[in-house]
mmCIF file of C-alpha atoms in Angstrom:
data_model
loop_
_atom_site.group_PDB
_atom_site.id
_atom_site.type_symbol
_atom_site.label_atom_id
_atom_site.label_comp_id
_atom_site.label_asym_id
_atom_site.label_seq_id
_atom_site.Cartn_x
_atom_site.Cartn_y
_atom_site.Cartn_z
ATOM 1 C CA MET Y 1 21.083 -20.603 -0.457
ATOM 2 C CA GLU Y 2 20.345 -23.359 2.014
ATOM 3 C CA PHE Y 3 19.461 -23.350 5.710
ATOM 4 C CA THR Y 4 18.795 -26.202 8.075
ATOM 5 C CA ILE Y 5 15.380 -26.540 9.681
ATOM 6 C CA ASN Y 6 17.055 -25.908 13.034
ATOM 7 C CA GLN Y 7 18.450 -22.580 11.767
ATOM 8 C CA ILE Y 8 15.026 -21.521 10.493
ATOM 9 C CA ALA Y 9 13.362 -22.518 13.771
ATOM 10 C CA GLN Y 10 15.907 -20.456 15.688
ATOM 11 C CA MET Y 11 15.184 -17.462 13.468
ATOM 12 C CA LEU Y 12 11.433 -17.825 14.129
ATOM 13 C CA GLY Y 13 11.723 -18.723 17.794
ATOM 14 C CA GLY Y 14 10.029 -22.057 17.098
ATOM 15 C CA GLU Y 15 10.328 -25.631 18.340
ATOM 16 C CA VAL Y 16 11.388 -28.422 15.960
ATOM 17 C CA LYS Y 17 9.520 -31.722 15.911
ATOM 18 C CA GLY Y 18 11.355 -34.078 13.589
ATOM 19 C CA ASN Y 19 14.689 -33.942 11.761
ATOM 20 C CA GLY Y 20 16.078 -30.446 12.290
ATOM 21 C CA GLY Y 21 19.189 -31.168 10.233
ATOM 22 C CA ASP Y 22 17.398 -31.370 6.874
ATOM 23 C CA LYS Y 23 18.218 -28.602 4.406
ATOM 24 C CA ILE Y 24 15.701 -26.045 3.093
ATOM 25 C CA ASN Y 25 16.332 -24.101 -0.111
ATOM 26 C CA MET Y 26 12.925 -22.640 -1.011
ATOM 27 C CA LEU Y 27 9.529 -21.532 0.319
ATOM 28 C CA ALA Y 28 6.322 -22.971 -1.152
ATOM 29 C CA LYS Y 29 2.571 -23.444 -0.691
ATOM 30 C CA ILE Y 30 1.676 -26.512 1.340
ATOM 31 C CA GLN Y 31 -0.265 -28.116 -1.545
ATOM 32 C CA ASP Y 32 2.648 -27.713 -3.991
ATOM 33 C CA ALA Y 33 5.742 -28.084 -1.807
ATOM 34 C CA LYS Y 34 8.481 -30.591 -2.665
ATOM 35 C CA THR Y 35 11.439 -32.037 -0.827
ATOM 36 C CA GLY Y 36 13.827 -29.279 0.255
ATOM 37 C CA GLN Y 37 11.009 -26.744 0.601
ATOM 38 C CA ILE Y 38 9.183 -25.278 3.590
ATOM 39 C CA ALA Y 39 5.466 -24.403 3.863
ATOM 40 C CA PHE Y 40 3.046 -23.304 6.562
ATOM 41 C CA LEU Y 41 -0.417 -24.215 7.834
ATOM 42 C CA ALA Y 42 -2.578 -21.424 9.265
ATOM 43 C CA ASN Y 43 -6.007 -22.022 7.703
ATOM 44 C CA PRO Y 44 -7.817 -25.217 8.868
ATOM 45 C CA LYS Y 45 -9.261 -25.592 5.348
ATOM 46 C CA TYR Y 46 -5.779 -26.637 4.180
ATOM 47 C CA GLU Y 47 -5.128 -29.144 6.975
ATOM 48 C CA HIS Y 48 -5.686 -32.171 4.738
ATOM 49 C CA TYR Y 49 -2.604 -31.190 2.705
ATOM 50 C CA ILE Y 50 -0.312 -31.605 5.704
ATOM 51 C CA TYR Y 51 -0.814 -35.378 5.574
ATOM 52 C CA SER Y 52 0.180 -35.677 1.900
ATOM 53 C CA THR Y 53 2.602 -32.796 1.230
ATOM 54 C CA GLN Y 54 6.180 -33.544 0.225
ATOM 55 C CA ALA Y 55 7.517 -30.465 2.050
ATOM 56 C CA SER Y 56 10.561 -31.128 4.189
ATOM 57 C CA ALA Y 57 9.248 -28.765 6.866
ATOM 58 C CA ILE Y 58 5.941 -27.157 7.790
ATOM 59 C CA ILE Y 59 5.355 -24.226 10.149
ATOM 60 C CA VAL Y 60 2.332 -24.879 12.390
ATOM 61 C CA GLY Y 61 0.725 -23.234 15.405
ATOM 62 C CA LYS Y 62 1.038 -24.462 18.991
ATOM 63 C CA ASP Y 63 -2.643 -25.401 18.975
ATOM 64 C CA PHE Y 64 -2.296 -27.771 15.988
ATOM 65 C CA GLN Y 65 -3.266 -31.363 16.766
ATOM 66 C CA ALA Y 66 -2.440 -33.947 14.077
ATOM 67 C CA LYS Y 67 -5.220 -36.409 13.259
ATOM 68 C CA LYS Y 68 -2.821 -38.918 11.665
ATOM 69 C CA GLY Y 69 0.841 -39.350 10.805
ATOM 70 C CA ILE Y 70 2.870 -36.565 9.167
ATOM 71 C CA ASP Y 71 6.070 -37.239 7.240
ATOM 72 C CA SER Y 72 7.332 -33.636 7.297
ATOM 73 C CA THR Y 73 9.308 -32.037 10.123
ATOM 74 C CA LEU Y 74 7.228 -29.486 12.032
ATOM 75 C CA ILE Y 75 8.308 -26.076 13.299
ATOM 76 C CA ILE Y 76 5.897 -25.123 16.078
ATOM 77 C CA VAL Y 77 5.339 -21.370 16.593
ATOM 78 C CA GLU Y 78 2.810 -18.969 18.124
ATOM 79 C CA ASP Y 79 1.517 -17.621 14.790
ATOM 80 C CA PRO Y 80 2.360 -19.680 11.658
ATOM 81 C CA TYR Y 81 1.173 -17.021 9.187
ATOM 82 C CA LEU Y 82 3.225 -14.275 10.842
ATOM 83 C CA SER Y 83 6.243 -16.579 11.061
ATOM 84 C CA PHE Y 84 6.018 -17.520 7.385
ATOM 85 C CA THR Y 85 5.728 -13.813 6.506
ATOM 86 C CA LYS Y 86 8.889 -13.123 8.487
ATOM 87 C CA LEU Y 87 10.610 -15.947 6.632
ATOM 88 C CA LEU Y 88 9.524 -14.481 3.294
ATOM 89 C CA GLU Y 89 10.921 -11.103 4.333
ATOM 90 C CA GLU Y 90 14.276 -12.620 5.247
ATOM 91 C CA TYR Y 91 14.392 -14.616 2.008
ATOM 92 C CA HIS Y 92 13.507 -11.478 0.037
ATOM 93 C CA LYS Y 93 16.348 -9.580 1.718
ATOM 94 C CA LEU Y 94 18.852 -12.309 0.938
ATOM 95 C CA ILE Y 95 17.891 -12.326 -2.735
ATOM 96 C CA ASN Y 96 17.662 -8.575 -3.246
ATOM 97 C CA PHE Y 97 20.617 -7.477 -1.134
ATOM 98 C CA GLN Y 98 23.191 -9.925 -2.472
ATOM 99 C CA LYS Y 99 24.158 -7.709 -5.426
ATOM 100 C CA THR Y 100 27.334 -5.659 -4.938
ATOM 101 C CA GLY Y 101 29.768 -3.714 -7.080
ATOM 102 C CA ILE Y 102 29.597 -1.046 -9.756
ATOM 103 C CA GLU Y 103 28.476 -1.878 -13.276
ATOM 104 C CA GLN Y 104 29.618 0.240 -16.190
ATOM 105 C CA PRO Y 105 28.722 2.593 -17.631
ATOM 106 C CA SER Y 106 27.459 4.474 -14.577
ATOM 107 C CA PHE Y 107 28.048 7.988 -13.246
ATOM 108 C CA MET Y 108 28.679 9.570 -9.860
ATOM 109 C CA GLY Y 109 29.143 13.310 -9.327
ATOM 110 C CA GLU Y 110 31.418 15.286 -7.018
ATOM 111 C CA ASN Y 111 31.678 15.199 -3.223
ATOM 112 C CA CYS Y 112 29.508 12.122 -2.705
ATOM 113 C CA ILE Y 113 29.679 9.992 0.438
ATOM 114 C CA VAL Y 114 28.982 6.310 -0.168
ATOM 115 C CA GLY Y 115 28.659 3.509 2.398
ATOM 116 C CA ASP Y 116 29.792 -0.097 2.263
ATOM 117 C CA ASN Y 117 28.405 -3.031 0.274
ATOM 118 C CA ILE Y 118 26.874 -0.826 -2.423
ATOM 119 C CA TYR Y 119 25.433 -1.933 -5.746
ATOM 120 C CA ARG Y 120 25.189 0.543 -8.642
ATOM 121 C CA GLY Y 121 23.655 -0.841 -11.811
ATOM 122 C CA ALA Y 122 24.640 0.075 -15.352
ATOM 123 C CA PHE Y 123 23.439 3.471 -16.634
ATOM 124 C CA SER Y 124 22.539 4.654 -13.130
ATOM 125 C CA TYR Y 125 23.213 8.337 -12.423
ATOM 126 C CA ILE Y 126 24.164 9.886 -9.096
ATOM 127 C CA GLY Y 127 24.485 13.667 -8.839
ATOM 128 C CA ASN Y 128 26.694 15.895 -6.714
ATOM 129 C CA HIS Y 129 26.864 15.976 -2.890
ATOM 130 C CA VAL Y 130 24.823 12.782 -2.514
ATOM 131 C CA LYS Y 131 25.003 10.734 0.709
ATOM 132 C CA ILE Y 132 24.343 7.003 0.413
ATOM 133 C CA GLY Y 133 24.256 4.615 3.395
ATOM 134 C CA ASP Y 134 25.449 1.032 3.709
ATOM 135 C CA ASN Y 135 23.993 -1.851 1.721
ATOM 136 C CA VAL Y 136 22.080 0.368 -0.720
ATOM 137 C CA LYS Y 137 21.142 -1.187 -4.060
ATOM 138 C CA ILE Y 138 20.645 1.161 -7.026
ATOM 139 C CA TYR Y 139 19.445 -0.726 -10.082
ATOM 140 C CA PRO Y 140 20.124 0.181 -13.745
ATOM 141 C CA HIS Y 141 18.773 3.458 -15.133
ATOM 142 C CA ALA Y 142 17.939 4.872 -11.704
ATOM 143 C CA PHE Y 143 18.459 8.641 -11.281
ATOM 144 C CA VAL Y 144 19.584 10.233 -8.013
ATOM 145 C CA GLY Y 145 19.717 14.041 -8.098
ATOM 146 C CA ASP Y 146 21.998 16.482 -6.303
ATOM 147 C CA ASN Y 147 22.006 16.633 -2.483
ATOM 148 C CA VAL Y 148 19.913 13.485 -2.093
ATOM 149 C CA VAL Y 149 20.317 11.528 1.155
ATOM 150 C CA ILE Y 150 19.673 7.755 1.156
ATOM 151 C CA GLY Y 151 19.758 5.726 4.384
ATOM 152 C CA HIS Y 152 21.022 2.184 4.961
ATOM 153 C CA ASN Y 153 19.431 -0.893 3.346
ATOM 154 C CA VAL Y 154 17.497 0.937 0.643
ATOM 155 C CA ILE Y 155 16.581 -0.542 -2.748
ATOM 156 C CA LEU Y 156 15.970 1.707 -5.758
ATOM 157 C CA TYR Y 157 14.723 -0.432 -8.628
ATOM 158 C CA SER Y 158 15.239 0.392 -12.299
ATOM 159 C CA ASN Y 159 14.054 3.781 -13.542
ATOM 160 C CA VAL Y 160 13.375 5.241 -10.095
ATOM 161 C CA LYS Y 161 13.889 9.019 -10.186
ATOM 162 C CA LEU Y 162 14.851 10.954 -7.055
ATOM 163 C CA TYR Y 163 14.859 14.692 -7.686
ATOM 164 C CA ALA Y 164 17.344 16.976 -5.929
ATOM 165 C CA ASP Y 165 17.218 17.299 -2.116
ATOM 166 C CA THR Y 166 15.048 14.191 -1.604
ATOM 167 C CA LYS Y 167 15.689 12.402 1.695
ATOM 168 C CA ILE Y 168 15.130 8.644 2.052
ATOM 169 C CA GLY Y 169 15.268 6.879 5.441
ATOM 170 C CA VAL Y 170 16.538 3.380 6.226
ATOM 171 C CA ASN Y 171 15.036 0.065 5.072
ATOM 172 C CA CYS Y 172 12.982 1.581 2.241
ATOM 173 C CA VAL Y 173 12.046 -0.083 -1.047
ATOM 174 C CA ILE Y 174 11.086 2.027 -4.080
ATOM 175 C CA HIS Y 175 9.859 0.171 -7.147
ATOM 176 C CA SER Y 176 10.425 0.855 -10.828
ATOM 177 C CA GLY Y 177 9.112 3.972 -12.485
ATOM 178 C CA THR Y 178 8.432 5.897 -9.283
ATOM 179 C CA VAL Y 179 9.217 9.623 -9.349
ATOM 180 C CA ILE Y 180 9.906 11.440 -6.087
ATOM 181 C CA GLY Y 181 10.319 15.204 -5.881
ATOM 182 C CA SER Y 182 8.787 16.310 -9.189
ATOM 183 C CA ASP Y 183 7.019 19.691 -9.334
ATOM 184 C CA GLY Y 184 3.695 20.075 -7.600
ATOM 185 C CA PHE Y 185 0.703 21.130 -9.686
ATOM 186 C CA GLY Y 186 1.040 24.874 -9.091
ATOM 187 C CA PHE Y 187 -0.214 27.346 -11.701
ATOM 188 C CA ALA Y 188 -1.494 30.896 -11.188
ATOM 189 C CA PRO Y 189 -4.361 32.003 -13.511
ATOM 190 C CA GLN Y 190 -3.679 35.205 -15.453
ATOM 191 C CA HIS Y 191 -6.097 37.882 -16.666
ATOM 192 C CA ASP Y 192 -5.669 36.763 -20.276
ATOM 193 C CA GLY Y 193 -6.798 33.224 -19.437
ATOM 194 C CA THR Y 194 -3.317 31.693 -19.401
ATOM 195 C CA TYR Y 195 -1.571 30.081 -16.420
ATOM 196 C CA LYS Y 196 1.773 31.074 -14.956
ATOM 197 C CA THR Y 197 3.923 28.317 -13.466
ATOM 198 C CA ILE Y 198 4.616 28.657 -9.747
ATOM 199 C CA PRO Y 199 8.150 27.384 -9.047
ATOM 200 C CA GLN Y 200 8.223 24.454 -6.653
ATOM 201 C CA MET Y 201 11.229 24.834 -4.334
ATOM 202 C CA GLY Y 202 10.685 22.342 -1.486
ATOM 203 C CA ASN Y 203 11.600 18.668 -1.229
ATOM 204 C CA VAL Y 204 10.263 15.225 -0.278
ATOM 205 C CA VAL Y 205 11.133 13.359 2.917
ATOM 206 C CA ILE Y 206 10.572 9.588 3.059
ATOM 207 C CA GLU Y 207 11.040 8.233 6.572
ATOM 208 C CA ASP Y 208 12.158 4.731 7.621
ATOM 209 C CA ASN Y 209 10.615 1.384 6.585
ATOM 210 C CA VAL Y 210 8.535 2.803 3.731
ATOM 211 C CA THR Y 211 7.622 0.780 0.646
ATOM 212 C CA ILE Y 212 6.541 2.564 -2.544
ATOM 213 C CA GLY Y 213 5.043 0.679 -5.496
ATOM 214 C CA ALA Y 214 5.761 1.092 -9.190
ATOM 215 C CA ASN Y 215 4.891 4.273 -11.113
ATOM 216 C CA THR Y 216 3.877 6.255 -8.055
ATOM 217 C CA VAL Y 217 4.563 10.007 -8.011
ATOM 218 C CA ILE Y 218 5.245 12.140 -4.932
ATOM 219 C CA ASP Y 219 5.542 15.879 -5.606
ATOM 220 C CA CYS Y 220 7.899 18.205 -3.770
ATOM 221 C CA ALA Y 221 6.678 20.975 -1.455
ATOM 222 C CA THR Y 222 6.128 24.448 -2.882
ATOM 223 C CA LEU Y 223 8.387 26.620 -0.715
ATOM 224 C CA TYR Y 224 12.059 26.183 0.072
ATOM 225 C CA GLY Y 225 12.400 24.642 3.527
ATOM 226 C CA ASP Y 226 9.042 22.850 3.362
ATOM 227 C CA SER Y 227 8.606 19.140 2.659
ATOM 228 C CA THR Y 228 6.108 16.617 1.394
ATOM 229 C CA ILE Y 229 6.445 13.940 4.076
ATOM 230 C CA ILE Y 230 5.823 10.198 4.057
ATOM 231 C CA ARG Y 231 6.119 9.022 7.660
ATOM 232 C CA GLN Y 232 7.698 5.775 8.835
ATOM 233 C CA GLY Y 233 6.081 2.464 8.028
ATOM 234 C CA VAL Y 234 3.838 3.786 5.233
ATOM 235 C CA LYS Y 235 3.039 1.327 2.420
ATOM 236 C CA LEU Y 236 2.107 2.789 -0.966
ATOM 237 C CA ASP Y 237 0.762 0.719 -3.859
ATOM 238 C CA ASN Y 238 1.418 1.276 -7.570
ATOM 239 C CA LEU Y 239 0.064 4.282 -9.484
ATOM 240 C CA ILE Y 240 -0.548 6.688 -6.604
ATOM 241 C CA GLN Y 241 -0.402 10.488 -6.873
ATOM 242 C CA ILE Y 242 0.639 12.448 -3.784
ATOM 243 C CA ALA Y 243 0.663 16.199 -4.326
ATOM 244 C CA HIS Y 244 2.857 18.957 -2.875
ATOM 245 C CA ASN Y 245 2.987 19.566 0.902
ATOM 246 C CA VAL Y 246 0.983 16.420 1.684
ATOM 247 C CA GLU Y 247 1.835 14.536 4.861
ATOM 248 C CA ILE Y 248 1.036 10.827 5.240
ATOM 249 C CA GLY Y 249 1.003 9.596 8.854
ATOM 250 C CA LYS Y 250 2.988 6.579 9.983
ATOM 251 C CA ASN Y 251 1.826 3.033 9.178
ATOM 252 C CA THR Y 252 -0.848 4.229 6.759
ATOM 253 C CA VAL Y 253 -1.599 1.941 3.789
ATOM 254 C CA ILE Y 254 -2.737 3.320 0.413
ATOM 255 C CA ALA Y 255 -3.920 1.223 -2.551
ATOM 256 C CA ALA Y 256 -3.514 1.847 -6.281
ATOM 257 C CA GLN Y 257 -4.858 4.820 -8.243
ATOM 258 C CA THR Y 258 -5.479 6.927 -5.159
ATOM 259 C CA GLY Y 259 -4.895 10.663 -5.476
ATOM 260 C CA ILE Y 260 -4.242 13.066 -2.609
ATOM 261 C CA SER Y 261 -4.385 16.790 -3.354
ATOM 262 C CA GLY Y 262 -2.018 19.440 -2.071
ATOM 263 C CA SER Y 263 -1.475 20.312 1.609
ATOM 264 C CA THR Y 264 -3.708 17.514 2.917
ATOM 265 C CA LYS Y 265 -2.588 15.707 6.056
ATOM 266 C CA VAL Y 266 -3.526 12.027 6.386
ATOM 267 C CA GLY Y 267 -3.289 10.593 9.896
ATOM 268 C CA GLU Y 268 -1.604 7.501 11.275
ATOM 269 C CA ASN Y 269 -2.756 3.914 10.665
ATOM 270 C CA CYS Y 270 -5.247 4.922 7.977
ATOM 271 C CA VAL Y 271 -6.371 2.640 5.147
ATOM 272 C CA LEU Y 272 -7.151 4.092 1.705
ATOM 273 C CA ALA Y 273 -8.521 1.541 -0.768
ATOM 274 C CA GLY Y 274 -8.170 1.822 -4.550
ATOM 275 C CA GLN Y 275 -9.118 5.000 -6.428
ATOM 276 C CA VAL Y 276 -9.792 7.090 -3.327
ATOM 277 C CA GLY Y 277 -9.700 10.807 -4.108
ATOM 278 C CA ILE Y 278 -8.970 13.361 -1.378
ATOM 279 C CA ALA Y 279 -9.341 17.107 -1.961
ATOM 280 C CA GLY Y 280 -6.689 19.597 -0.896
ATOM 281 C CA HIS Y 281 -6.067 21.326 2.451
ATOM 282 C CA LEU Y 282 -7.923 18.674 4.481
ATOM 283 C CA GLU Y 283 -7.052 16.783 7.654
ATOM 284 C CA ILE Y 284 -7.826 13.072 7.992
ATOM 285 C CA ALA Y 285 -7.939 11.690 11.541
ATOM 286 C CA ASN Y 286 -5.934 8.665 12.678
ATOM 287 C CA ASN Y 287 -7.306 5.162 12.022
ATOM 288 C CA THR Y 288 -9.670 6.314 9.267
ATOM 289 C CA SER Y 289 -10.588 3.799 6.538
ATOM 290 C CA PHE Y 290 -11.913 4.710 3.079
ATOM 291 C CA GLY Y 291 -13.513 2.144 0.773
ATOM 292 C CA GLY Y 292 -12.703 2.002 -2.943
ATOM 293 C CA GLN Y 293 -13.546 5.073 -5.053
ATOM 294 C CA THR Y 294 -14.498 7.133 -2.006
ATOM 295 C CA GLY Y 295 -14.447 10.878 -2.657
ATOM 296 C CA VAL Y 296 -13.340 12.985 0.292
ATOM 297 C CA SER Y 297 -14.273 16.681 0.140
ATOM 298 C CA LYS Y 298 -14.078 17.684 3.805
ATOM 299 C CA SER Y 299 -11.829 17.008 6.778
ATOM 300 C CA ILE Y 300 -12.426 13.928 8.937
ATOM 301 C CA LYS Y 301 -12.006 14.953 12.574
ATOM 302 C CA GLU Y 302 -13.243 11.868 14.452
ATOM 303 C CA GLU Y 303 -10.795 8.966 14.675
ATOM 304 C CA GLY Y 304 -11.603 5.396 13.702
ATOM 305 C CA GLN Y 305 -14.330 6.050 11.124
ATOM 306 C CA ARG Y 306 -14.992 3.694 8.196
ATOM 307 C CA LEU Y 307 -16.192 5.759 5.235
ATOM 308 C CA PHE Y 308 -17.451 4.853 1.791
ATOM 309 C CA GLY Y 309 -19.170 6.466 -1.193
ATOM 310 C CA ASN Y 310 -18.530 9.041 -3.878
ATOM 311 C CA ILE Y 311 -19.113 11.624 -1.208
ATOM 312 C CA ALA Y 312 -17.656 10.104 1.928
ATOM 313 C CA MET Y 313 -20.156 9.169 4.638
ATOM 314 C CA ASP Y 314 -20.397 6.634 7.428
ATOM 315 C CA ILE Y 315 -20.189 3.174 5.834
ATOM 316 C CA LYS Y 316 -23.326 1.845 7.587
ATOM 317 C CA GLU Y 317 -25.338 4.921 6.546
ATOM 318 C CA TYR Y 318 -24.034 4.510 3.010
ATOM 319 C CA PHE Y 319 -25.190 0.906 2.709
ATOM 320 C CA ARG Y 320 -28.600 1.765 4.209
ATOM 321 C CA SER Y 321 -28.912 4.589 1.672
ATOM 322 C CA TYR Y 322 -27.721 2.334 -1.136
ATOM 323 C CA ALA Y 323 -30.374 -0.245 -0.226
ATOM 324 C CA ILE Y 324 -32.988 2.466 -0.748
ATOM 325 C CA PHE Y 325 -31.282 3.768 -3.877
ATOM 326 C CA LYS Y 326 -31.547 0.334 -5.556
ATOM 327 C CA LYS Y 327 -35.295 0.353 -4.933
ATOM 328 C CA LEU Y 328 -35.894 3.840 -6.346
ATOM 329 C CA PRO Y 329 -37.319 2.664 -9.719
ATOM 330 C CA ASP Y 330 -39.811 0.394 -7.935
ATOM 331 C CA LEU Y 331 -40.604 3.059 -5.349
ATOM 332 C CA ASN Y 332 -41.142 5.580 -8.126
ATOM 333 C CA TYR Y 333 -43.555 3.195 -9.888
ATOM 334 C CA ARG Y 334 -45.483 2.533 -6.684
ATOM 335 C CA LEU Y 335 -45.632 6.248 -5.940
ATOM 336 C CA ARG Y 336 -47.126 6.946 -9.360
ATOM 337 C CA GLU Y 337 -49.682 4.154 -8.895
ATOM 338 C CA LEU Y 338 -50.535 5.587 -5.486
ATOM 339 C CA GLU Y 339 -50.930 9.036 -7.002
ATOM 340 C CA LYS Y 340 -53.338 7.655 -9.604
ATOM 341 C CA LYS Y 341 -55.448 5.953 -6.928
ATOM 342 C CA VAL Y 342 -55.485 9.081 -4.754
ATOM 343 C CA PHE Y 343 -56.396 11.173 -7.800
ATOM 344 C CA ASN Y 344 -59.231 8.783 -8.724
ATOM 345 C CA ILE Y 345 -60.576 8.780 -5.165
ATOM 346 C CA SER Y 346 -60.454 12.562 -5.069
ATOM 347 C CA SER Y 347 -62.275 12.754 -8.425
ATOM 348 C CA HIS Y 348 -65.057 10.410 -7.214
ATOM 349 C CA VAL Y 349 -65.475 12.401 -3.997
ATOM 350 C CA GLU Y 350 -65.749 15.650 -5.966
ATOM 351 C CA GLU Y 351 -68.338 14.094 -8.306
ATOM 352 C CA GLU Y 352 -70.451 12.840 -5.392
ATOM 353 C CA GLU Y 353 -70.303 16.244 -3.707
ATOM 354 C CA GLU Y 354 -71.434 17.950 -6.905
ATOM 355 C CA SER Y 355 -74.312 15.487 -7.390
ATOM 356 C CA ASN Y 356 -75.517 16.103 -3.828
#
């Protein structure tokens, strides 16, 4: 796929300085780019590459001032990093949405409604009463259960499993190995020490513009009519566990190996770093950030907090406490030495008193 520099500039709302008719067929880093490729310059540390790169075009900011001659054509924009990201997104769409048609063997059940420009890979399975929007791409070995609803422009990569009644919004990407709608971890203890399985009857709702990484699991809600909900714009990394009846607020970002226990509600625009663990039945306020391996055992009511530590606490208090914690062996030694001196002084005083 090729585009002229003029076409790319129009897409980005940029101004061309140079030969806008040259063709671009690939994106690249400024230090590695070749003829026919486009790069960007956002970090001043990389400015020296702009004078030697072989890139046919470079995206630069309006404040860029060249110190010497540049052979490449420039596309001048407000924010070069954001513009290059947009270009990557468009390129990604072109690559991943070009597949169409039905590969065999594949299966589709009864009473399904399917949109236009669909791709169904070999060995994919679609159950009964499924609704699939336009431009959906279902890769090989994906499973779509009964009564599932999938919006427009959705990609299900290989081995994605959507249990019955799952609802997926538009413009979502779900990566390989992810399971959505599996049973929540519900077991009732019995008098004899065994556990009785509690049937999980609800579903999962994924709203628009959500991305879910590989091998993530999102459990269905417990009761019929209830949902585990992932709100619009949420970005989930690989290897995340989201339990039954959890709700993740819009535009929240969650990194790998995080686990969120049942019935917890995470607010909007939150950031959860890797291996965060959140207990069940809690509420996390909007704009809350948790550092890696933070353990959350109580609700966070105040918005905008940055928390860190095995037991979550204010990040500044944590680092002050950690500074003391590192010194504990030395402090312990000094305390013992001080105790010895105090003990010796006390012994001398007692001896003098007795002698008098």
